mmCIF file of N, CA and C in Angstrom:
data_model
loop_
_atom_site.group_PDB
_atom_site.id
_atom_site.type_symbol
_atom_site.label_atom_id
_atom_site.label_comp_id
_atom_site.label_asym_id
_atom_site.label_seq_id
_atom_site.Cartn_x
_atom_site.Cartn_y
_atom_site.Cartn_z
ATOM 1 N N UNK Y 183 -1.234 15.886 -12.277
ATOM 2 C CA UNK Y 183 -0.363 14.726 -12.303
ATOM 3 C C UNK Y 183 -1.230 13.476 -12.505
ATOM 4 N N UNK Y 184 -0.755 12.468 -13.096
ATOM 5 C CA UNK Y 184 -1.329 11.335 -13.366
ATOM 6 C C UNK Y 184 -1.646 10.188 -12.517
ATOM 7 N N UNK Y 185 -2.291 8.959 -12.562
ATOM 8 C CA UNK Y 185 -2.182 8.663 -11.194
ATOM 9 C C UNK Y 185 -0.514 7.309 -11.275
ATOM 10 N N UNK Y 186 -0.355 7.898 -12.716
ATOM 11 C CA UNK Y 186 0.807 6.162 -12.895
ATOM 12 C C UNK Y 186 2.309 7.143 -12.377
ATOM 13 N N UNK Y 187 2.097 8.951 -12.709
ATOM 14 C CA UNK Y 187 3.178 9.604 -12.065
ATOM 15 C C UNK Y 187 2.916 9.743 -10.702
ATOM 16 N N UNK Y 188 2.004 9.026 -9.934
ATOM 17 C CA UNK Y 188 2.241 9.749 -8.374
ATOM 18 C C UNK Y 188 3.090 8.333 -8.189
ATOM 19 N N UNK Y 189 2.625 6.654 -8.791
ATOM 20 C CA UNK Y 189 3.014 5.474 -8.554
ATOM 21 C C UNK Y 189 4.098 5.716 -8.984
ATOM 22 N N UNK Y 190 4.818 5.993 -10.060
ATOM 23 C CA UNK Y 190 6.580 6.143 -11.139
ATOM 24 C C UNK Y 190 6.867 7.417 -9.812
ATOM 25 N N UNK Y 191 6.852 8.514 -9.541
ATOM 26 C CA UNK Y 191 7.529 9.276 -8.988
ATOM 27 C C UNK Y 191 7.330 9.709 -7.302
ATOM 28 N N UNK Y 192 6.199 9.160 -6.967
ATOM 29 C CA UNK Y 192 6.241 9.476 -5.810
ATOM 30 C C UNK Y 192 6.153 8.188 -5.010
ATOM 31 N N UNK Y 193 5.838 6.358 -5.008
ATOM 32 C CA UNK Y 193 6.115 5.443 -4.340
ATOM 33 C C UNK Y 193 7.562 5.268 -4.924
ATOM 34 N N UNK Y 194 7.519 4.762 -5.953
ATOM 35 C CA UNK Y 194 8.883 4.090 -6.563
ATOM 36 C C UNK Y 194 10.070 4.849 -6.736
ATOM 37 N N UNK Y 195 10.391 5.997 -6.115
ATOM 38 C CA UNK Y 195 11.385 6.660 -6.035
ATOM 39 C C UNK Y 195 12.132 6.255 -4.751
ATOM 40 N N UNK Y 196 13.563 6.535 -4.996
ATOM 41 C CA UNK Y 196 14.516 6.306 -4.134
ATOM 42 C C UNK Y 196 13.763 6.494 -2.995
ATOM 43 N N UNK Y 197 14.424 6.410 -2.190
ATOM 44 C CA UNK Y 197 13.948 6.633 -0.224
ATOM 45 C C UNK Y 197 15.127 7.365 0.116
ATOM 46 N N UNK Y 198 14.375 8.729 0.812
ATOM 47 C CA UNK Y 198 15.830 9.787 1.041
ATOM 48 C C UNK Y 198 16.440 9.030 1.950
ATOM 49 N N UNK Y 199 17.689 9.914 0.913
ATOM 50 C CA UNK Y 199 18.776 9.339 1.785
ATOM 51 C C UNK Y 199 19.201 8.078 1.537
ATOM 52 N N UNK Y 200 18.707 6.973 0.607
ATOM 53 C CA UNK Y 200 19.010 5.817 0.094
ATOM 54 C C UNK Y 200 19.272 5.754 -0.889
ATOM 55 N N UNK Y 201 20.045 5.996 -1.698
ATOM 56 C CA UNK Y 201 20.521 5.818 -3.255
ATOM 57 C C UNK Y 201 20.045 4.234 -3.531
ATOM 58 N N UNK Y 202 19.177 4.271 -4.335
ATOM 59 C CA UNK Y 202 18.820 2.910 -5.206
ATOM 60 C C UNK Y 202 17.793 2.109 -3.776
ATOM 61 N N UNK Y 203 17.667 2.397 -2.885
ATOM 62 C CA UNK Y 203 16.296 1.447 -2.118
ATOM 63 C C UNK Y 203 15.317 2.080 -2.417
ATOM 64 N N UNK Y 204 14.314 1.155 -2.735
ATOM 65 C CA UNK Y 204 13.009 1.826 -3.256
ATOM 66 C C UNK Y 204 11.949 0.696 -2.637
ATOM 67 N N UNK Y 205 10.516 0.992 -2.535
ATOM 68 C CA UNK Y 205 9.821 -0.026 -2.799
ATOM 69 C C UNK Y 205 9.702 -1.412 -3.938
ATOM 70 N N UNK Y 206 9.509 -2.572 -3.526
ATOM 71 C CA UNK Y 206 9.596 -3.198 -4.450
ATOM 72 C C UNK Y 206 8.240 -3.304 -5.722
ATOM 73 N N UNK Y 207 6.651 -2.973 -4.686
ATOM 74 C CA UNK Y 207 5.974 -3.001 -5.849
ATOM 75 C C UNK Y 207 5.339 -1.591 -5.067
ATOM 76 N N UNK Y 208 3.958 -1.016 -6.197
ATOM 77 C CA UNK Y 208 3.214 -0.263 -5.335
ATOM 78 C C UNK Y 208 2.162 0.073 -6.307
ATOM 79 N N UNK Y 209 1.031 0.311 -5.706
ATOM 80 C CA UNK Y 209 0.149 0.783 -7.041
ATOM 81 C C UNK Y 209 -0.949 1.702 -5.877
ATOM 82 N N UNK Y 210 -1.934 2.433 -6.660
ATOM 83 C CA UNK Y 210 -3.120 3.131 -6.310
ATOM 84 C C UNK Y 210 -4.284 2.570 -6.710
ATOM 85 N N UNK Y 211 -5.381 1.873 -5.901
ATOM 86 C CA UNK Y 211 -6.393 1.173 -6.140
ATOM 87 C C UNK Y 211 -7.763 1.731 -5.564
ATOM 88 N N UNK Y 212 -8.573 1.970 -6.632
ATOM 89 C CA UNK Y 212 -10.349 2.216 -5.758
ATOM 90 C C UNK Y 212 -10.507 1.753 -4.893
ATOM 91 N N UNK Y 213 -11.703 2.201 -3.872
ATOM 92 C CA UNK Y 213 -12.244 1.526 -3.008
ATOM 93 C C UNK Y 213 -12.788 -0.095 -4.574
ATOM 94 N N UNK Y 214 -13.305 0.142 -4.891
ATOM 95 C CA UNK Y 214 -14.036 -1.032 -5.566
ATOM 96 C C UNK Y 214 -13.243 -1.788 -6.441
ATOM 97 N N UNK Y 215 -11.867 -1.986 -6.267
ATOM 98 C CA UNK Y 215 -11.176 -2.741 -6.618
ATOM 99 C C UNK Y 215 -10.428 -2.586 -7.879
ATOM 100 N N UNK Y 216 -10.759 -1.685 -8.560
ATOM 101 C CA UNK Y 216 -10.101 -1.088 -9.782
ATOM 102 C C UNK Y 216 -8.668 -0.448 -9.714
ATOM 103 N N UNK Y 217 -7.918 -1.036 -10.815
ATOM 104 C CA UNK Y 217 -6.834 -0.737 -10.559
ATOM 105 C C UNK Y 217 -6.255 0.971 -11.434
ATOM 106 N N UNK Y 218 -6.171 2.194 -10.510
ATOM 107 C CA UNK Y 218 -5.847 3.210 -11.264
ATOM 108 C C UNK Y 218 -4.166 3.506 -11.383
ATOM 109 N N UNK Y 219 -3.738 2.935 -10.732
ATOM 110 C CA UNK Y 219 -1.979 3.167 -11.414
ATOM 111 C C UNK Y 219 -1.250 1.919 -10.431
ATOM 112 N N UNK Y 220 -0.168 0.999 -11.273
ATOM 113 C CA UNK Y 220 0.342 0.519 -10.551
ATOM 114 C C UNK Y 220 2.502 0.246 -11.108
ATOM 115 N N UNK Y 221 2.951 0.135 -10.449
ATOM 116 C CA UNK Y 221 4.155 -0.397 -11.330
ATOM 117 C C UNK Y 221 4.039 -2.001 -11.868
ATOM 118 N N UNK Y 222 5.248 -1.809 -12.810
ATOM 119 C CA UNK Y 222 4.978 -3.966 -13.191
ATOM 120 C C UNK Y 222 5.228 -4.687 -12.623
ATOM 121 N N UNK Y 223 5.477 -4.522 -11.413
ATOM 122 C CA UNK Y 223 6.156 -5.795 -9.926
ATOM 123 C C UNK Y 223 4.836 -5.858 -9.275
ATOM 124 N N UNK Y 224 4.167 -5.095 -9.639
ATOM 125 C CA UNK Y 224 2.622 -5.549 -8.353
ATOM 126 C C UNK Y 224 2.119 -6.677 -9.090
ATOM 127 N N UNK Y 225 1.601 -6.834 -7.927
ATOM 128 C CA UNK Y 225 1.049 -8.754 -8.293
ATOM 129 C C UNK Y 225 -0.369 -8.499 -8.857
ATOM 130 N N UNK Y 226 -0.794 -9.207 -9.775
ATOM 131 C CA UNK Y 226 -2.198 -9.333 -9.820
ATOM 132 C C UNK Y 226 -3.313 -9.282 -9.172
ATOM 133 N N UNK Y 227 -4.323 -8.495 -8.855
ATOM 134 C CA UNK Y 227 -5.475 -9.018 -7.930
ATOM 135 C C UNK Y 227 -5.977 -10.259 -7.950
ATOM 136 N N UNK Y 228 -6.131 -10.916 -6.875
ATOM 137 C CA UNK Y 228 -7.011 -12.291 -6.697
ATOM 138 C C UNK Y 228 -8.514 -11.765 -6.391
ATOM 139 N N UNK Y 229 -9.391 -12.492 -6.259
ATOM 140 C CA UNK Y 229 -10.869 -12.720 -6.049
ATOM 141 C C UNK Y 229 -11.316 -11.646 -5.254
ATOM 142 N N UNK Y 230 -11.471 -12.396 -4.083
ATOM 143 C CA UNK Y 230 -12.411 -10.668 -2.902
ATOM 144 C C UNK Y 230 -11.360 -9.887 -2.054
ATOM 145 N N UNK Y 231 -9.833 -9.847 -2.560
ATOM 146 C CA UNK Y 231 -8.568 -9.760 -1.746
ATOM 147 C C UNK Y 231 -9.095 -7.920 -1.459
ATOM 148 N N UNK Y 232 -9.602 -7.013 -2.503
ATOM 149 C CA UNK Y 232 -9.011 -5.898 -2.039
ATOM 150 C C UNK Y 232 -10.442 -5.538 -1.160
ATOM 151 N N UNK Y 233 -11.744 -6.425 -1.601
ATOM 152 C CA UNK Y 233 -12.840 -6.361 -0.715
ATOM 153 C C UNK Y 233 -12.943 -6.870 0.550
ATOM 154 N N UNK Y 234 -11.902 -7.597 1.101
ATOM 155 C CA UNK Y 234 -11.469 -8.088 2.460
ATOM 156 C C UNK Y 234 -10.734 -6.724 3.072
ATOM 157 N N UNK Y 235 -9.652 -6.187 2.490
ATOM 158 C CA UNK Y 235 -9.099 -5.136 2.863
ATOM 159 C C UNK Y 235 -10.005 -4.322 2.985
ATOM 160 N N UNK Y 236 -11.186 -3.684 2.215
ATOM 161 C CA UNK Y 236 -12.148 -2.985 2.619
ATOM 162 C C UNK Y 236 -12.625 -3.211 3.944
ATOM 163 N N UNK Y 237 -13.100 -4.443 4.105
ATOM 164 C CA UNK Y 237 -14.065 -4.727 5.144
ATOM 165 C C UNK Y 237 -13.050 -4.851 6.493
ATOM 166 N N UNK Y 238 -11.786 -4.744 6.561
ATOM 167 C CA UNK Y 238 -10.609 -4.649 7.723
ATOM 168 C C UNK Y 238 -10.654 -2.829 8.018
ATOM 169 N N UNK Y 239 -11.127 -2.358 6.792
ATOM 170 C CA UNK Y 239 -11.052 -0.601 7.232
ATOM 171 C C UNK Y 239 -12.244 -0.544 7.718
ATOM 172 N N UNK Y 240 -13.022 -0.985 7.704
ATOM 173 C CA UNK Y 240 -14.930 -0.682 8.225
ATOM 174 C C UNK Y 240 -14.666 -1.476 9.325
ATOM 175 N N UNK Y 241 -14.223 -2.569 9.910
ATOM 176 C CA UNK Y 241 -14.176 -3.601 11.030
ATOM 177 C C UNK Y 241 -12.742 -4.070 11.061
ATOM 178 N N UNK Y 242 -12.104 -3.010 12.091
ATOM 179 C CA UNK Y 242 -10.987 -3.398 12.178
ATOM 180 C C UNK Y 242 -10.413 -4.641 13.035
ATOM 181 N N UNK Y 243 -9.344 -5.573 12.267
ATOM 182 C CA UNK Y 243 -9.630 -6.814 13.049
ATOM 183 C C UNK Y 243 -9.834 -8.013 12.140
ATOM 184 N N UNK Y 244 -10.728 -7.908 11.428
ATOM 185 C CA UNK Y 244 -11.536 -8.759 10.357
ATOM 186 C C UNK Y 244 -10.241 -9.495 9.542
ATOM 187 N N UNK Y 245 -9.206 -9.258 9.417
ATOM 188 C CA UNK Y 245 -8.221 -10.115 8.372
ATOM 189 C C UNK Y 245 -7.293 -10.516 9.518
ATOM 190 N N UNK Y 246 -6.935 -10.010 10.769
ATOM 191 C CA UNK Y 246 -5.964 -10.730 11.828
ATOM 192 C C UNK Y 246 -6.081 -12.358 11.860
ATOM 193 N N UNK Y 247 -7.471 -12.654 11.856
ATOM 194 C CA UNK Y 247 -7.133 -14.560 11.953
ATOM 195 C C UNK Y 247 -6.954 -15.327 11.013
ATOM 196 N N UNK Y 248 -6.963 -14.644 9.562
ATOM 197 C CA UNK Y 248 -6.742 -14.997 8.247
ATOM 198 C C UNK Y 248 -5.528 -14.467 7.604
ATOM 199 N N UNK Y 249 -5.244 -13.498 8.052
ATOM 200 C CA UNK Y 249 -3.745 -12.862 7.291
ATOM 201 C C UNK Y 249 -4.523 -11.620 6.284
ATOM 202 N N UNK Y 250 -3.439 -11.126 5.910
ATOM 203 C CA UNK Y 250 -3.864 -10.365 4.951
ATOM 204 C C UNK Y 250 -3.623 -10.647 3.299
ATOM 205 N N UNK Y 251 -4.595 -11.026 2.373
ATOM 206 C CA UNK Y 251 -3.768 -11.470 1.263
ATOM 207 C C UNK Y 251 -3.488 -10.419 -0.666
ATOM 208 N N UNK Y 252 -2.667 -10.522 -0.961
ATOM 209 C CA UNK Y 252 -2.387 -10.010 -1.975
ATOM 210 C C UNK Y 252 -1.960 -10.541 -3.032
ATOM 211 N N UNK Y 253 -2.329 -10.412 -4.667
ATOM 212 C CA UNK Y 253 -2.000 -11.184 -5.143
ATOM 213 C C UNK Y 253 -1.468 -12.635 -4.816
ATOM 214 N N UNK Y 254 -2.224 -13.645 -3.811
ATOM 215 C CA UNK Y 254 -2.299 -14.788 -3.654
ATOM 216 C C UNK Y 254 -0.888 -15.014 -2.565
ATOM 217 N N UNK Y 255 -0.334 -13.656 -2.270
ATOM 218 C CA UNK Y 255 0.428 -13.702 -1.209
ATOM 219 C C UNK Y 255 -0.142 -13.782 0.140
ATOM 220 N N UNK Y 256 0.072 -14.206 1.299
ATOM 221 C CA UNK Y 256 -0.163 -13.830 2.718
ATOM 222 C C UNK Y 256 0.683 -13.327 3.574
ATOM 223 N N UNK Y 257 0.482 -11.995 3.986
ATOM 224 C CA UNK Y 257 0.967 -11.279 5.451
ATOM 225 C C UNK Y 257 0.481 -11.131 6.240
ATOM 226 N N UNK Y 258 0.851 -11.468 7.555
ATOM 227 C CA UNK Y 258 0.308 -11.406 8.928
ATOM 228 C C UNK Y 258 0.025 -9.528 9.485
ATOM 229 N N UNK Y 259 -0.681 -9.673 9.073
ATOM 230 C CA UNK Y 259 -1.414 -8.425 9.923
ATOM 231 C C UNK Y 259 -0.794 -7.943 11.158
ATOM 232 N N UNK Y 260 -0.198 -6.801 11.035
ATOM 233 C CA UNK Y 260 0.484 -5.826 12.446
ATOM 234 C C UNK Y 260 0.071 -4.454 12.583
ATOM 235 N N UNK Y 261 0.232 -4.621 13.685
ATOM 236 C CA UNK Y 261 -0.212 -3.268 13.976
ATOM 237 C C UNK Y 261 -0.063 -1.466 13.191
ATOM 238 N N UNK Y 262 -1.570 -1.573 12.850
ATOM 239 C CA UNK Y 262 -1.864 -0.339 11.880
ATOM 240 C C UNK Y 262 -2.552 1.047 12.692
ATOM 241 N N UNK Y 263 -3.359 1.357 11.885
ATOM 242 C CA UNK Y 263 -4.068 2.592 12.335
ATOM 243 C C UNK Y 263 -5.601 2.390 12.078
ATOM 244 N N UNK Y 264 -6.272 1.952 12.932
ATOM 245 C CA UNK Y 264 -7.847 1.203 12.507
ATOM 246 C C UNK Y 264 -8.507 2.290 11.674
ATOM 247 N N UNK Y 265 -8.958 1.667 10.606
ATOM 248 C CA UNK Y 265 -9.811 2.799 9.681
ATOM 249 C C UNK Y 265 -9.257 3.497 8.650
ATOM 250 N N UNK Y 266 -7.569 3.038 8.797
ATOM 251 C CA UNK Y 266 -6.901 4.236 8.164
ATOM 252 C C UNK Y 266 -5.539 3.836 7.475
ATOM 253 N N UNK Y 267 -4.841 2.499 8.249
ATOM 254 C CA UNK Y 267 -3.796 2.490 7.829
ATOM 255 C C UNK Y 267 -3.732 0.632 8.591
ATOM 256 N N UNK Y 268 -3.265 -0.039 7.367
ATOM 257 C CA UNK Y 268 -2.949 -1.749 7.162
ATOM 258 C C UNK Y 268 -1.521 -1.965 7.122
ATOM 259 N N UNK Y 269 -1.216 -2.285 8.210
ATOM 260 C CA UNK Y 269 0.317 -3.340 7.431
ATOM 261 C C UNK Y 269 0.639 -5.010 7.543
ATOM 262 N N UNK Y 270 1.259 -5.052 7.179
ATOM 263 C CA UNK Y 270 1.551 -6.754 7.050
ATOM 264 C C UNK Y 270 2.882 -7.231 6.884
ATOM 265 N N UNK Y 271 3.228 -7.833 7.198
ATOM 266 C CA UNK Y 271 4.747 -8.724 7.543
ATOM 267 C C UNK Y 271 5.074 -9.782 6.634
ATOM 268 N N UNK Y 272 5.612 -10.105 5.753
ATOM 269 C CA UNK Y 272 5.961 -11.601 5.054
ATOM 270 C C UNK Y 272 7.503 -11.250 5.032
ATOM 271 N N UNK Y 273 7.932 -13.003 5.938
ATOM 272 C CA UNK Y 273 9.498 -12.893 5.982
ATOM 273 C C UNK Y 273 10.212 -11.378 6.254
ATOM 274 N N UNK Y 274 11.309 -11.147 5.587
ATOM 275 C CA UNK Y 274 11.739 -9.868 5.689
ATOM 276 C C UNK Y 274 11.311 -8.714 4.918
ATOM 277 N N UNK Y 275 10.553 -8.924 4.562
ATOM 278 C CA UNK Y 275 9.466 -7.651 3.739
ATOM 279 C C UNK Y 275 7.690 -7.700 4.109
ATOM 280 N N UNK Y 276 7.389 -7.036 4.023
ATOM 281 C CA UNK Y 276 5.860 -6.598 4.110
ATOM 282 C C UNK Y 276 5.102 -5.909 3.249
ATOM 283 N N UNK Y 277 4.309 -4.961 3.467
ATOM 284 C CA UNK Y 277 3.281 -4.352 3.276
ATOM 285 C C UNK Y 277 2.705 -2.934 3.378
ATOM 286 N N UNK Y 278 2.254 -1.972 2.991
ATOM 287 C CA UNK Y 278 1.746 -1.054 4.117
ATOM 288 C C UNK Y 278 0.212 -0.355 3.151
ATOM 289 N N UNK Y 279 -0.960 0.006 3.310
ATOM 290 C CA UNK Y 279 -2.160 0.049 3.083
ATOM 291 C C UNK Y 279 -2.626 1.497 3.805
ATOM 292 N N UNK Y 280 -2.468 2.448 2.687
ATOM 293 C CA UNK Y 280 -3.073 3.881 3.356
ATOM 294 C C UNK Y 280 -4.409 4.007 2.794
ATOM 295 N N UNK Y 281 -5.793 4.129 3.279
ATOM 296 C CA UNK Y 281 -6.823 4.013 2.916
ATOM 297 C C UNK Y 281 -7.111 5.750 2.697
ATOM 298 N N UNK Y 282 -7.528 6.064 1.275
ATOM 299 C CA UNK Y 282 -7.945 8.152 1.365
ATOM 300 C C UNK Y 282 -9.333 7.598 0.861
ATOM 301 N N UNK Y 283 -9.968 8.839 0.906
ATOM 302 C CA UNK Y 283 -11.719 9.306 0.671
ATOM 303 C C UNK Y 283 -11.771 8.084 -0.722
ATOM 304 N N UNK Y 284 -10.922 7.967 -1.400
ATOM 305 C CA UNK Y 284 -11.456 7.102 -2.716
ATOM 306 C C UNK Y 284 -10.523 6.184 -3.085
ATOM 307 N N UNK Y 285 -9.354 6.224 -2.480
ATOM 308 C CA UNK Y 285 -8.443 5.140 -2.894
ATOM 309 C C UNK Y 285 -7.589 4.583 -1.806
ATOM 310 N N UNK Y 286 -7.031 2.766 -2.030
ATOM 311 C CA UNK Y 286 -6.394 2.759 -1.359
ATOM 312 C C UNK Y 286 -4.499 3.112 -1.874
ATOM 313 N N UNK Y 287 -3.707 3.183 -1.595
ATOM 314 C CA UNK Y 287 -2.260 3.599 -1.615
ATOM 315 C C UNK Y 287 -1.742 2.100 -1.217
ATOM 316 N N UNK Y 288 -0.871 1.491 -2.081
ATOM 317 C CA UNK Y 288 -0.557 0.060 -1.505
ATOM 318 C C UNK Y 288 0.991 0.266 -1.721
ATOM 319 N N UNK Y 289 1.710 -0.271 -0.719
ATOM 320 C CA UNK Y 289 3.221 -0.108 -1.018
ATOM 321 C C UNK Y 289 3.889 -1.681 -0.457
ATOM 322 N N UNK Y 290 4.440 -2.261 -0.997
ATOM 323 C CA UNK Y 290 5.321 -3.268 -0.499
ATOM 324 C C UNK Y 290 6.818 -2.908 -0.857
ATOM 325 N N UNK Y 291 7.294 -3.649 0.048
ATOM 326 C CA UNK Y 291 8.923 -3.873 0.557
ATOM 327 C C UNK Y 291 9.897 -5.158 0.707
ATOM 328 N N UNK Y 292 11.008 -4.922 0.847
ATOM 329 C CA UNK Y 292 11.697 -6.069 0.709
ATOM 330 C C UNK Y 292 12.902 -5.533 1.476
ATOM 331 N N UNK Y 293 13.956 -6.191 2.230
ATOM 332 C CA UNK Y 293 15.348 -5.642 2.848
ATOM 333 C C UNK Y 293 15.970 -5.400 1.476
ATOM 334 N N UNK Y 294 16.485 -4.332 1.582
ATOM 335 C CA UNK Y 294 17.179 -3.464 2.836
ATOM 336 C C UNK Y 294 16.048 -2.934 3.074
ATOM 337 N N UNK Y 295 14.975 -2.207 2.934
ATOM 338 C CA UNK Y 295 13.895 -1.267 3.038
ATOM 339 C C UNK Y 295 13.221 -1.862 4.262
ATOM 340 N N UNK Y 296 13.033 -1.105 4.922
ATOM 341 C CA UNK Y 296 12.756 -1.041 6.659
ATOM 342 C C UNK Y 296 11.095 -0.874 6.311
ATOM 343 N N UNK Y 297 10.220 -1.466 7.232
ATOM 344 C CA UNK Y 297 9.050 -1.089 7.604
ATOM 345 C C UNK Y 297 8.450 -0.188 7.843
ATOM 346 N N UNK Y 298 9.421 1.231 8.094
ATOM 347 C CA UNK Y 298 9.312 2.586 8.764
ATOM 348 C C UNK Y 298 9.176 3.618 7.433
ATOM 349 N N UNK Y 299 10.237 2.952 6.276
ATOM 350 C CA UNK Y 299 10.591 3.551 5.502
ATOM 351 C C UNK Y 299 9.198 3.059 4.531
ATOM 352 N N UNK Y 300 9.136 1.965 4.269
ATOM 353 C CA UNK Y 300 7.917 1.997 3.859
ATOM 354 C C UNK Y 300 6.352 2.426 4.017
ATOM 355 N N UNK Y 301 6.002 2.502 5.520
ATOM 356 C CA UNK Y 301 5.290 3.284 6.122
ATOM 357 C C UNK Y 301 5.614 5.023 5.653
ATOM 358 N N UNK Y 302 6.528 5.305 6.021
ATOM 359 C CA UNK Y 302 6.561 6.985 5.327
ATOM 360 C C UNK Y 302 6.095 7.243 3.893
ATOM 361 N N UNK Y 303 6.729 6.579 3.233
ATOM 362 C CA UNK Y 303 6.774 6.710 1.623
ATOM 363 C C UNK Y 303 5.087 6.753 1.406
ATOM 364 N N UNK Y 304 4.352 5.509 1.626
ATOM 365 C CA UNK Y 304 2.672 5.114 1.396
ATOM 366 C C UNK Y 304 2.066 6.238 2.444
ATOM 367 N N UNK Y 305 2.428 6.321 3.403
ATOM 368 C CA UNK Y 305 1.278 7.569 4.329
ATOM 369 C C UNK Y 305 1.274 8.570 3.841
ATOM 370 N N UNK Y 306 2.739 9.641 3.649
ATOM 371 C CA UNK Y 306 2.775 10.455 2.954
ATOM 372 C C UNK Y 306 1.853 10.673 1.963
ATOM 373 N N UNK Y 307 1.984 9.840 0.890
ATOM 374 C CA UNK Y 307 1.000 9.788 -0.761
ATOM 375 C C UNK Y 307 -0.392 10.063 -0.157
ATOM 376 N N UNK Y 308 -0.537 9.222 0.818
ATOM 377 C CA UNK Y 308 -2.058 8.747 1.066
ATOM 378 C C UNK Y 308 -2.111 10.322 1.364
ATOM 379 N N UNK Y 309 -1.649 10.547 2.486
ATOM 380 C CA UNK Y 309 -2.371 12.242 3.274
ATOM 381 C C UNK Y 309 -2.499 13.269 2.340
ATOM 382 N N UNK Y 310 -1.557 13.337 1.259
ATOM 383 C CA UNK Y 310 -1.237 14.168 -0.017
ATOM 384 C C UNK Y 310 -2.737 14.003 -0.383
ATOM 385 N N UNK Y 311 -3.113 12.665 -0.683
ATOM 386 C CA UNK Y 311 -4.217 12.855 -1.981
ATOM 387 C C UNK Y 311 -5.174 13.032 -0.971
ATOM 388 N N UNK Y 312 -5.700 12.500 0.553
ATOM 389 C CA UNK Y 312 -6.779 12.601 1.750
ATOM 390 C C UNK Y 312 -7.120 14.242 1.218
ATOM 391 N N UNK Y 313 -6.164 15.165 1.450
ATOM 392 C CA UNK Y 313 -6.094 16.308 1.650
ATOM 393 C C UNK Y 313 -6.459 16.969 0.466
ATOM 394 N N UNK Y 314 -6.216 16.158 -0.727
ATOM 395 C CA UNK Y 314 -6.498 16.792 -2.282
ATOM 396 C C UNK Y 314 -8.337 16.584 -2.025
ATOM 397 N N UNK Y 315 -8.599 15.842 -1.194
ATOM 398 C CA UNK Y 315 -10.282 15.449 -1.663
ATOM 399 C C UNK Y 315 -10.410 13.778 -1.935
ATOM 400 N N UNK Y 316 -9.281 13.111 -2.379
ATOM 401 C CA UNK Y 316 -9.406 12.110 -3.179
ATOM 402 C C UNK Y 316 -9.065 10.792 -2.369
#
């Protein structure tokens, strides 16, 4: 599978049980900032944004007094899984950041789509590929 079919069929697909809620953006990104699959709603990378997110998985903590930022967006940093798993809050949508052996898994949201639901959808992928090696 490709990495733009795990982003087209496995983030951006419905949410069981939800006819038509989906994530709003989502993509699969290197540790080193390269972008390997994303949909066309993800925002652009800014400057050291996904190398800050790095350095929050090595030192967890490190983006709480700054926020977390994305494409020139900011979310307040909530409670994740140190080392392993990022989320973030803006207004009624957020974030969620599954870190595997070589990539990170990025999923954002918007209402109706719950925080929980977004959390499933991105962990899932992530453990899928952890477990592939990747």
């Amino acid at each position: 599978m490709s990495w733009q079919s795990y982003v087209d069929e496995q983030l951006m697909s419905d949410i069981e049980g939800q006819q038509g809620h989906h994530l709003t953006a989502a993509a699969i990104i290197g540790h080193d900032g390269s972008v390997w699959a994303k949909n066309s709603k993800f925002p652009e990378l800014k400057g050291s944004e996904i190398s800050d997110i790095m350095k929050d998985f090595d030192e967890p903590g490190h983006l709480a007094p700054t926020g977390l930022h994305l494409g020139g967006s900011k979310y307040m940093v909530i409670q994740g899984e140190p080392g392993a798993v990022i989320r973030g809050k803006k207004g009624p949508g957020g974030i969620t950041i599954k870190k595997t052996g070589q990539a990170l898994v990025l999923g954002i949201y918007e209402e109706p789509v719950t925080p929980g639901q977004c959390n499933m959808v991105v962990e899932r992928l992530g453990d899928y590929l952890a477990d592939q090696g990747l």
